[in-house]
mmCIF file of C-alpha atoms in Angstrom:
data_model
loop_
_atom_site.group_PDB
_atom_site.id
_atom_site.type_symbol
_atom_site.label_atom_id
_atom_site.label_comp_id
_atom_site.label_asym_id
_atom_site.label_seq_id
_atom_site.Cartn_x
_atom_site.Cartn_y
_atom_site.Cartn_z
ATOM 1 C CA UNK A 1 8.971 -9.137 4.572
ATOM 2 C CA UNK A 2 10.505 -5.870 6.106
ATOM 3 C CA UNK A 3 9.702 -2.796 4.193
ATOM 4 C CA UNK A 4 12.762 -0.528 4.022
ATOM 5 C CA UNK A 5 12.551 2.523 5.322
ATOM 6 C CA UNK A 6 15.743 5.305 4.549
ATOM 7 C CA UNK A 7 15.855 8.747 6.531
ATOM 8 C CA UNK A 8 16.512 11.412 4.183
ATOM 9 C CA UNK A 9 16.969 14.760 6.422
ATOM 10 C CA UNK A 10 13.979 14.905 8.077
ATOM 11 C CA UNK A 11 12.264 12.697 6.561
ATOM 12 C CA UNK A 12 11.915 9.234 6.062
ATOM 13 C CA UNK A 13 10.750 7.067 2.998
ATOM 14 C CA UNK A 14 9.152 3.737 3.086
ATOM 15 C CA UNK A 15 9.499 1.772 -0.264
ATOM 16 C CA UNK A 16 7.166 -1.094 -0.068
ATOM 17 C CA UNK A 17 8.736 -3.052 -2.523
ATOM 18 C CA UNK A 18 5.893 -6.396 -3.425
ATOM 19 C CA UNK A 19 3.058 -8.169 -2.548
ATOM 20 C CA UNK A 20 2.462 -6.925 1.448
ATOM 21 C CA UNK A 21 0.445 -9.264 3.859
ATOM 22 C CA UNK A 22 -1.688 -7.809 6.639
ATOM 23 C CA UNK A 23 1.173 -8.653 9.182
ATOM 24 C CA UNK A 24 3.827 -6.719 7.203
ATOM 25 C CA UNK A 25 1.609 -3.609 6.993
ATOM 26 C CA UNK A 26 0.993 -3.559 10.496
ATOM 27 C CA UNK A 27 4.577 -3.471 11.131
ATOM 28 C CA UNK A 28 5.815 -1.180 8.965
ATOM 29 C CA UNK A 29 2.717 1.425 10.446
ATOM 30 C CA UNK A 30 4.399 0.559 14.181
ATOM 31 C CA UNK A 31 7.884 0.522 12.388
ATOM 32 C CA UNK A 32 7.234 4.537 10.949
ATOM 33 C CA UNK A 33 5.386 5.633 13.877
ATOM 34 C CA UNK A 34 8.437 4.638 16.409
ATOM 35 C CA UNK A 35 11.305 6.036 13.709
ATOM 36 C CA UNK A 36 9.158 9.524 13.675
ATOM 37 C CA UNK A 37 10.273 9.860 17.630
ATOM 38 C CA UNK A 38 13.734 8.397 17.324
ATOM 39 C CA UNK A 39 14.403 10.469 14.248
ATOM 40 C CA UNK A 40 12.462 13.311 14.757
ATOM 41 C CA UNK A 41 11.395 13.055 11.378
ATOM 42 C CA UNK A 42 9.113 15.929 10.088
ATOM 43 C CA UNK A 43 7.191 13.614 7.337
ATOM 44 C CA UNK A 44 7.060 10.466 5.930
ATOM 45 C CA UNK A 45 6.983 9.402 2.784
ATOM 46 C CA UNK A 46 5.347 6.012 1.739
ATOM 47 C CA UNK A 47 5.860 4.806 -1.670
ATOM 48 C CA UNK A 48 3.806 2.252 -2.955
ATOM 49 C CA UNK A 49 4.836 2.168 -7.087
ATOM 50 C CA UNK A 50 5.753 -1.499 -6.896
ATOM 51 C CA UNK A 51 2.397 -2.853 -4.527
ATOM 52 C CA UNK A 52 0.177 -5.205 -6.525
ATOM 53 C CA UNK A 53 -2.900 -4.449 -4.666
ATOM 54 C CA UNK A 54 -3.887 -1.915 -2.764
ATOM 55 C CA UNK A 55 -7.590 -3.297 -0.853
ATOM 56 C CA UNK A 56 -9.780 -2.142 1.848
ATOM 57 C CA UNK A 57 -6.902 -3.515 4.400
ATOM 58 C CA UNK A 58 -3.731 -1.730 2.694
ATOM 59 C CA UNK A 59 -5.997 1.614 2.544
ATOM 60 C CA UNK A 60 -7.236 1.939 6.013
ATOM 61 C CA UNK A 61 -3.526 0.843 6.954
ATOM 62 C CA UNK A 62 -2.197 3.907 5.241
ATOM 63 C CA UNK A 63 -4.925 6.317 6.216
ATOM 64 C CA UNK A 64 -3.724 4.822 10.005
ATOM 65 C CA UNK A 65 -0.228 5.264 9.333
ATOM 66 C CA UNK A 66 -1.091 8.965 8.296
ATOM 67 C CA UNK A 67 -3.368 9.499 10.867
ATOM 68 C CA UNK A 68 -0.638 7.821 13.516
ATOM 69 C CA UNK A 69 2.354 10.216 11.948
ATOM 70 C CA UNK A 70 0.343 13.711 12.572
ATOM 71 C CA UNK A 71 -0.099 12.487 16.097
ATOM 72 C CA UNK A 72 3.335 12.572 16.584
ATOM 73 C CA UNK A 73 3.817 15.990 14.355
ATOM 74 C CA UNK A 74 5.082 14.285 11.436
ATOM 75 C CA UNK A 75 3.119 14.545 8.239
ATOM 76 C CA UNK A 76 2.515 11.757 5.654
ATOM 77 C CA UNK A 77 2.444 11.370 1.961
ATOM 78 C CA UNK A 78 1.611 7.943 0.008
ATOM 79 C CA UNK A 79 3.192 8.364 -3.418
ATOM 80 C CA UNK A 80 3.210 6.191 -6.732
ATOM 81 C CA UNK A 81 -0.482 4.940 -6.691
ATOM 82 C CA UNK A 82 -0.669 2.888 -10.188
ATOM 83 C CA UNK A 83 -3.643 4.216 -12.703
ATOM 84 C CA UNK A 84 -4.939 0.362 -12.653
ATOM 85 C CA UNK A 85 -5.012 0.525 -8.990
ATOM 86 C CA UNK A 86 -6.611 3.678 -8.689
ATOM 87 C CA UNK A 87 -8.944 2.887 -10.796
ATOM 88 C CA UNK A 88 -9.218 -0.839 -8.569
ATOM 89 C CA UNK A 89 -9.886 2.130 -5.462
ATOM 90 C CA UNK A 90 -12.811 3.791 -6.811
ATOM 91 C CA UNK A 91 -14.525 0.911 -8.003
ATOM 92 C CA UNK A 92 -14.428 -0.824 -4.607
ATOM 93 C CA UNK A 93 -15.660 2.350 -2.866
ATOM 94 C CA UNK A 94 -11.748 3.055 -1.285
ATOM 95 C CA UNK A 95 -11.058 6.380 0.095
ATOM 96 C CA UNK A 96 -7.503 7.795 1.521
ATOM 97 C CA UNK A 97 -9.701 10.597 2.728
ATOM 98 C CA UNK A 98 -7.558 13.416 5.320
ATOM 99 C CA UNK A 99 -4.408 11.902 3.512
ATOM 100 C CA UNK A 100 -1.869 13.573 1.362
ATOM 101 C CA UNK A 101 -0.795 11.986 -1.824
ATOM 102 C CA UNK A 102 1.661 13.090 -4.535
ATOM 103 C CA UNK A 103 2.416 11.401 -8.480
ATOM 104 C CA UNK A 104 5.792 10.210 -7.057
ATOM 105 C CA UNK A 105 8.775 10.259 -4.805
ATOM 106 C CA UNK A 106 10.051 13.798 -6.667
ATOM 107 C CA UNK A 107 6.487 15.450 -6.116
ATOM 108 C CA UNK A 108 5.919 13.454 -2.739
ATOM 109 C CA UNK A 109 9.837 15.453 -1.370
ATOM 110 C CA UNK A 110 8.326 18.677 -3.319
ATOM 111 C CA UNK A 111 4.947 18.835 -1.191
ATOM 112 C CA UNK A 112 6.589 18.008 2.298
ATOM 113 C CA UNK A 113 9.401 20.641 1.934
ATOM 114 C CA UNK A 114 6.846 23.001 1.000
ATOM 115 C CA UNK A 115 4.686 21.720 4.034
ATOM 116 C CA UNK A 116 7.242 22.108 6.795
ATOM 117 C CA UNK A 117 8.491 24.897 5.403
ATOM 118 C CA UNK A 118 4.899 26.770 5.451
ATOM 119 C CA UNK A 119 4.656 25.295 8.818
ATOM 120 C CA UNK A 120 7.327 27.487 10.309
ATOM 121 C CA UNK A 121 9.527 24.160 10.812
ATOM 122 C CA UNK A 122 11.868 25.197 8.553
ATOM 123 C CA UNK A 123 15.374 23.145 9.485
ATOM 124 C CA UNK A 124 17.527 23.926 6.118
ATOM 125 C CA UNK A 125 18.106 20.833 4.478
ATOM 126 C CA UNK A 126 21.062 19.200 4.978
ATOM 127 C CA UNK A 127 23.302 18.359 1.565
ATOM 128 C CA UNK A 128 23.396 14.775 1.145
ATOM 129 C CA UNK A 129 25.515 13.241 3.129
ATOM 130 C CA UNK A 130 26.136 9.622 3.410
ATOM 131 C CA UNK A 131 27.406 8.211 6.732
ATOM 132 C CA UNK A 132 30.670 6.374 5.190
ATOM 133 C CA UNK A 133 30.772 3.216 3.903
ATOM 134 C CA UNK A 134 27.261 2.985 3.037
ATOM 135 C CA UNK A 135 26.641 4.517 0.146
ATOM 136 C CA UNK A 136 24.521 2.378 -1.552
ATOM 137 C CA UNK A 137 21.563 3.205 0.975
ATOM 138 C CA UNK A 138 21.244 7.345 -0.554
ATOM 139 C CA UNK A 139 19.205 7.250 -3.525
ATOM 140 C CA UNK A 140 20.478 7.854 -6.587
ATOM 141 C CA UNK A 141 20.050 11.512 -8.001
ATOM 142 C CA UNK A 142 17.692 12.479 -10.532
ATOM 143 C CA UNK A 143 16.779 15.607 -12.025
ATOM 144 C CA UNK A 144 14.508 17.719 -9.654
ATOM 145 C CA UNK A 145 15.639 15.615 -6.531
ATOM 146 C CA UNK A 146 15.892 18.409 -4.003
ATOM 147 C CA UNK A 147 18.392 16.306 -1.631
ATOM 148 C CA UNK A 148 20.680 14.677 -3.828
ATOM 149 C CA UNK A 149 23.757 17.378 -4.078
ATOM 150 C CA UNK A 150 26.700 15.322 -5.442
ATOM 151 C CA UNK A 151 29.448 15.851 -3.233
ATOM 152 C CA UNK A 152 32.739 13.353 -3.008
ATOM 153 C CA UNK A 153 32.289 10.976 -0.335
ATOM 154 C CA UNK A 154 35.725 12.369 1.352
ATOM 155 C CA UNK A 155 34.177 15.666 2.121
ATOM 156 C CA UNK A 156 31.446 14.156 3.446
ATOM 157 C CA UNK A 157 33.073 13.076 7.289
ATOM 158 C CA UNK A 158 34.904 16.375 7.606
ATOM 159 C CA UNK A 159 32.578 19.313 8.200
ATOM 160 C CA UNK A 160 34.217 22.685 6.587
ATOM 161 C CA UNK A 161 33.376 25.836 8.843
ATOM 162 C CA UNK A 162 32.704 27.917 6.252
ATOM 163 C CA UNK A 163 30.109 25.591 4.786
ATOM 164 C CA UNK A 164 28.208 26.375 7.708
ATOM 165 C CA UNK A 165 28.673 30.461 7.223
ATOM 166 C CA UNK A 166 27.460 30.215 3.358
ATOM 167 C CA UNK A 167 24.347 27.626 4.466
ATOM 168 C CA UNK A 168 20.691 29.444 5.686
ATOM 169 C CA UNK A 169 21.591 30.031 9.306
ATOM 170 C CA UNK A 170 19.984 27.615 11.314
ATOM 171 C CA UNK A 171 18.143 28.499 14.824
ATOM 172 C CA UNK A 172 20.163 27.586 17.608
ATOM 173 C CA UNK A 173 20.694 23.937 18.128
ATOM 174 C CA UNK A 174 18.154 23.154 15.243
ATOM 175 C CA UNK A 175 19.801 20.999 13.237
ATOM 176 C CA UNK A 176 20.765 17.460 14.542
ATOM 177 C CA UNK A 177 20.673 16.253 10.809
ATOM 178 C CA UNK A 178 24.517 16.670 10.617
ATOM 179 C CA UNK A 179 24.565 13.441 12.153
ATOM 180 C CA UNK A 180 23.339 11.395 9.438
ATOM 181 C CA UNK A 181 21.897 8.189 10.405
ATOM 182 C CA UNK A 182 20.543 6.116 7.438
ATOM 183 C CA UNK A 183 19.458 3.009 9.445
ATOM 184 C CA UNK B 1 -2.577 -26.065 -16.221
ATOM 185 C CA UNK B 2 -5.964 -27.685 -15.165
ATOM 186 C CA UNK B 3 -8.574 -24.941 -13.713
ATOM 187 C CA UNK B 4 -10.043 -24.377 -11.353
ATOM 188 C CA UNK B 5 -7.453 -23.974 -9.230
ATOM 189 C CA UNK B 6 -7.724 -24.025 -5.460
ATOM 190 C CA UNK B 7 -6.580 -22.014 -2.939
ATOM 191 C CA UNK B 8 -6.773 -22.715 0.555
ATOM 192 C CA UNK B 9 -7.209 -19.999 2.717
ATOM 193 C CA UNK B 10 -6.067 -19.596 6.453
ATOM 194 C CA UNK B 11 -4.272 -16.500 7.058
ATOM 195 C CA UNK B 12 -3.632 -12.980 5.268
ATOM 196 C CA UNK B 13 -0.631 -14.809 3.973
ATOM 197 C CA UNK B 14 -3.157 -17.022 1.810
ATOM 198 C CA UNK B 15 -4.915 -13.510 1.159
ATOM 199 C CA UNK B 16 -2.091 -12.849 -1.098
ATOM 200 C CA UNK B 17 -1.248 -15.788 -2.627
ATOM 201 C CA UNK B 18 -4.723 -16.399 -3.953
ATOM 202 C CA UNK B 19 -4.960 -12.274 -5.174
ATOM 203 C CA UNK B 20 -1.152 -13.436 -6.815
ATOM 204 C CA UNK B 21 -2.759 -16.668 -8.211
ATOM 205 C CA UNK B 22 -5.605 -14.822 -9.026
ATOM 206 C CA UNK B 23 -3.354 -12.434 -11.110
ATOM 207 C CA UNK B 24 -1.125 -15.251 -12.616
ATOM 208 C CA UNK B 25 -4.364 -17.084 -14.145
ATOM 209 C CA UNK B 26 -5.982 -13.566 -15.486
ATOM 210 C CA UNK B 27 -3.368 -12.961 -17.346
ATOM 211 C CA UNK B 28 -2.661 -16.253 -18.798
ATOM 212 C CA UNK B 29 -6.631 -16.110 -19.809
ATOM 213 C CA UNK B 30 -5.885 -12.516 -21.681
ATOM 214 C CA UNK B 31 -7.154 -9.563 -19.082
ATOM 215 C CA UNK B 32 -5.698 -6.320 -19.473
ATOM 216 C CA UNK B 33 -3.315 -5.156 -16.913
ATOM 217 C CA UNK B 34 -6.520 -2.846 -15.736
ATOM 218 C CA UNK B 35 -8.322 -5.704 -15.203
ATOM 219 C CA UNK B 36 -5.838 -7.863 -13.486
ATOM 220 C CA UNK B 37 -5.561 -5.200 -10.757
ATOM 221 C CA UNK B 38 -9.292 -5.433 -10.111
ATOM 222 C CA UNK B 39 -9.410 -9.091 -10.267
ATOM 223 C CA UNK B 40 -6.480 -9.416 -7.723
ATOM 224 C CA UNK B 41 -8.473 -6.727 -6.140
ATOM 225 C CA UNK B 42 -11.784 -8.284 -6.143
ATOM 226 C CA UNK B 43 -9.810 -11.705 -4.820
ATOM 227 C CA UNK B 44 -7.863 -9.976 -2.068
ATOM 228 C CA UNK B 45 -11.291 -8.585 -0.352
ATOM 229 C CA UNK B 46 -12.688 -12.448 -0.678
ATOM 230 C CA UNK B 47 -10.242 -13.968 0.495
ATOM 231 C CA UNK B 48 -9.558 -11.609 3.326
ATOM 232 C CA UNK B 49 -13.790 -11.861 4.089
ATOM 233 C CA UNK B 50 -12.799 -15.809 4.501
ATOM 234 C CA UNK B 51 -9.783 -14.858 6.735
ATOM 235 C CA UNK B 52 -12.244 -12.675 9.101
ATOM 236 C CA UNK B 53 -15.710 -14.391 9.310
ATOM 237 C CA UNK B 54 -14.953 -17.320 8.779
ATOM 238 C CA UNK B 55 -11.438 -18.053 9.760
ATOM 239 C CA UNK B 56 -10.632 -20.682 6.771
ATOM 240 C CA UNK B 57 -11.926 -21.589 3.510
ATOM 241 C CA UNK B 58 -10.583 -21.989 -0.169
ATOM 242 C CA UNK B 59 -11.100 -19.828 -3.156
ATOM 243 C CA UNK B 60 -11.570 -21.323 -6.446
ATOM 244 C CA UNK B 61 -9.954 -19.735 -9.864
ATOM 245 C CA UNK B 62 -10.700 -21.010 -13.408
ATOM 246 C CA UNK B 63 -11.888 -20.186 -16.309
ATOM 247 C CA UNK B 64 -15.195 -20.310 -18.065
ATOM 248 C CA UNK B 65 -16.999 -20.097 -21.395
ATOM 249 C CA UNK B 66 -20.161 -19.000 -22.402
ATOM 250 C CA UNK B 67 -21.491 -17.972 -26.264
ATOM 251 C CA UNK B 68 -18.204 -16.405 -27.667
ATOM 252 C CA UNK B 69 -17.204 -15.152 -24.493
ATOM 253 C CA UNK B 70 -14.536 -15.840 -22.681
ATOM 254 C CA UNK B 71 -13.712 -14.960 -18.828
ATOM 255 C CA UNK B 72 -12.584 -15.828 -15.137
ATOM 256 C CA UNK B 73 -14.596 -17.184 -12.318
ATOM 257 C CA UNK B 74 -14.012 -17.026 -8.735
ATOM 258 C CA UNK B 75 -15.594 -18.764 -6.254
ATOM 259 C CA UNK B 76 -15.042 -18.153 -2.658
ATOM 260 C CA UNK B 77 -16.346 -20.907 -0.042
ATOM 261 C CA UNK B 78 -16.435 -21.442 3.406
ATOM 262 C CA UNK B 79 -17.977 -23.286 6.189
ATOM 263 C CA UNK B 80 -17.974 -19.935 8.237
ATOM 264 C CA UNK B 81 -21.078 -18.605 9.780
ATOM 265 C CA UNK B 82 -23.005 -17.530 7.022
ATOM 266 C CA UNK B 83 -24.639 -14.191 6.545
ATOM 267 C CA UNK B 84 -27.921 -14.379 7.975
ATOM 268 C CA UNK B 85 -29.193 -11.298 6.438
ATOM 269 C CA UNK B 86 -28.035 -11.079 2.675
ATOM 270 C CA UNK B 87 -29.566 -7.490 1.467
ATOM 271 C CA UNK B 88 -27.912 -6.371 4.435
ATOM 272 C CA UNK B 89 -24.725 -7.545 3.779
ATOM 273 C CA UNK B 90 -25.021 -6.154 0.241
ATOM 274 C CA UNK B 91 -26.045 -2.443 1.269
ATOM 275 C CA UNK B 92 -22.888 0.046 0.887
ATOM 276 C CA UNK B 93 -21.030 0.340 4.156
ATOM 277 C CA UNK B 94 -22.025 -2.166 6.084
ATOM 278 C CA UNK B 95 -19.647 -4.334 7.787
ATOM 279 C CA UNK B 96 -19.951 -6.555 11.028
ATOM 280 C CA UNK B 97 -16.037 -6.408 11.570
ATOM 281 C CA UNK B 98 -15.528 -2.499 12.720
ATOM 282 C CA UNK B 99 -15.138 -1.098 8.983
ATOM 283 C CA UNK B 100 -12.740 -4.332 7.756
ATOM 284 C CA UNK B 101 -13.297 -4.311 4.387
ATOM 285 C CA UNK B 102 -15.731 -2.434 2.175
ATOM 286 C CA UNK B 103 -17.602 -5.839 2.099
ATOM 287 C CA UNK B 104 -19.423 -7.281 -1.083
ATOM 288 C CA UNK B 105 -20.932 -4.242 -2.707
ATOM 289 C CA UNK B 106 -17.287 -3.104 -3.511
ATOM 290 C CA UNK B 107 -16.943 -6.793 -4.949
ATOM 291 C CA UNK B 108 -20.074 -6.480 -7.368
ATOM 292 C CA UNK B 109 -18.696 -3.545 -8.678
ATOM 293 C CA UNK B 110 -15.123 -4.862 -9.889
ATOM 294 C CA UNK B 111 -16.607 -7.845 -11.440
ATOM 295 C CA UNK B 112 -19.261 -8.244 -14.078
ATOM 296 C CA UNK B 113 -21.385 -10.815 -12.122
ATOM 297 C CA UNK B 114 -21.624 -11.556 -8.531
ATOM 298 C CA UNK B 115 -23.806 -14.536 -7.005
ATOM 299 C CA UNK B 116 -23.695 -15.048 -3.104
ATOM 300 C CA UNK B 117 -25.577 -18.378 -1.442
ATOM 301 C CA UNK B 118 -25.051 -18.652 2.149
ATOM 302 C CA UNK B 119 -26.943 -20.966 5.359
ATOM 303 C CA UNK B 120 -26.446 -19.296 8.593
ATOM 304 C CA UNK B 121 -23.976 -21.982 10.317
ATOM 305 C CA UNK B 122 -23.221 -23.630 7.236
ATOM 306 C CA UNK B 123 -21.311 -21.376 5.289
ATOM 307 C CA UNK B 124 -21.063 -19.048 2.695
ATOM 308 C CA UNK B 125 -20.199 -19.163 -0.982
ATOM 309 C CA UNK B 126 -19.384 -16.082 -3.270
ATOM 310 C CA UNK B 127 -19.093 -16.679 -7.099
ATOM 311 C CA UNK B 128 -17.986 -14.096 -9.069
ATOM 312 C CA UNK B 129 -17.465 -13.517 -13.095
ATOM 313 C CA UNK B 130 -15.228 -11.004 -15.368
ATOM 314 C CA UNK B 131 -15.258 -11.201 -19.123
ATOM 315 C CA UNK B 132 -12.489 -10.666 -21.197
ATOM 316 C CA UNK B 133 -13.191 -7.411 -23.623
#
């Protein structure tokens, strides 16, 4: 079972949707490492609200993912650990120690924008913008979701000038996000 | 349904099937949603112990009865290896497979009772208990 994984700006978010076997969470850790280069993603979110279980082999797998990620400059969060299963963690002696973790997706977008921004990566964050025809991939907005700007889907394909002039002025050639890519 | 039910287990797929089967039964027998995450918990590292030392087995879920009380027992079995040194399999942080798994100390603690037999070259066999409360 392929975990989806959707590039939001510079980042990209892994939803691991059910039940995981060992072979699926090795591939989604080689999936996110490779999609850090190709996107040149500056963190990853992993969100693991819907996981039934989360064992000695799903923990060290995120702590590698993590670990794998800052290698390559990206940083990780895992966000939506169930009370039950935290609870599961401590009792079988499970750490996520050197790893970031955040309540949920809102708080998990919250920490790495603050992150890359305190890290002097600072890219501004591109509006959403959904390559066309694909809309159902973006998200849907929610209150506090610091991506999600509504905008009609035709303005999305033609870039305005002007937009540019009233956005944070990017440093030169820093911002290959217009492209959107969602794959 | 007729208990126990068996699970054989092969490969991390079996892992978790028998943690989902493990869930399924828990529930049916009353556990609170707390508990069914360390059950399927509990399961998931047994099964997975089966998968590593021993490279098949089954584990065992039904239900037993005792005084009033009311819970679910797990057995995990193989015909692995064995542990040849029990104490020292049940001492926090040891593991033979390179940190795989917290082991059986982690086990004890998400269930109420915990038995281990095991013959080196014959096998091993893992029983463990949770009560309903």
């Amino acid at each position: 079972m392929d975990v989806p994984v959707l590039k939001q700006g510079p980042f990209l978010i892994a939803t691991i949707q059910a039940a995981l076997n060992d072979a699926d969470l090795n591939k989604l850790r080689r999936s996110l490492v490779e999609q850090v280069g190709r996107h040149r993603s500056r963190g990853v979110i992993v969100d693991v609200t819907s996981l039934d279980v989360l064992d000695s082999f799903a923990a060290r797998t995120l702590r590698d993912i993590a670990h794998m990620t800052g290698f390559r400059g990206a940083e990780t969060v895992i966000v939506g650990i169930h009370p039950d299963l935290a609870f599961a963690m401590v009792q079988l002696g499970l750490t996520l120690e050197g790893v970031a973790t955040a309540l949920d997706l809102e708080e998990g977008l919250a920490y790495l924008n603050e992150r890359t921004r305190r890290l002097g990566a600072t890219r501004p964050l591109p509006s959403t913008r959904v390559v066309a025809g694909r809309p159902a991939m973006a998200p849907a907005p929610r209150p506090g979701w610091p991506l999600a700007v509504a905008r009609p889907p035709h303005a999305i394909l033609r870039e305005e000038p002007r937009d540019r002039r009233r956005a944070k002025p990017a440093p030169e050639g820093a911002d290959p996000d217009t492209r959107r890519d969602l794959s | 349904m007729t208990y126990p039910e068996h699970v054989p287990v092969r490969s991390d797929a079996d892992v978790v099937i028998a943690r989902q089967r493990g869930r399924e039964i828990a529930s049916l027998l009353g556990f609170s949603a707390s508990d069914l995450a360390l059950i399927a918990t509990a399961i998931s590292e047994l099964a997975r112990n089966i998968v590593l030392y021993a490279g098949s087995g089954e584990i065992e879920i039904g239900h037993v009865e005792q005084s009033e009380r009311r819970g679910i027992e797990i057995v995990a079995r193989d015909q692995g290896p064995g542990i040849r040194n029990i104490p020292q399999a049940m001492r926090d942080g040891f593991s033979t497979s390179g940190g795989l798994g917290l082991g059986l100390p982690g086990v004890k603690r998400l269930m109420d009772e915990f038995e281990i037999q095991s013959r080196p070259g014959r096998g091993t066999m893992v029983t463990v208990r949770r009560w309903t409360r």
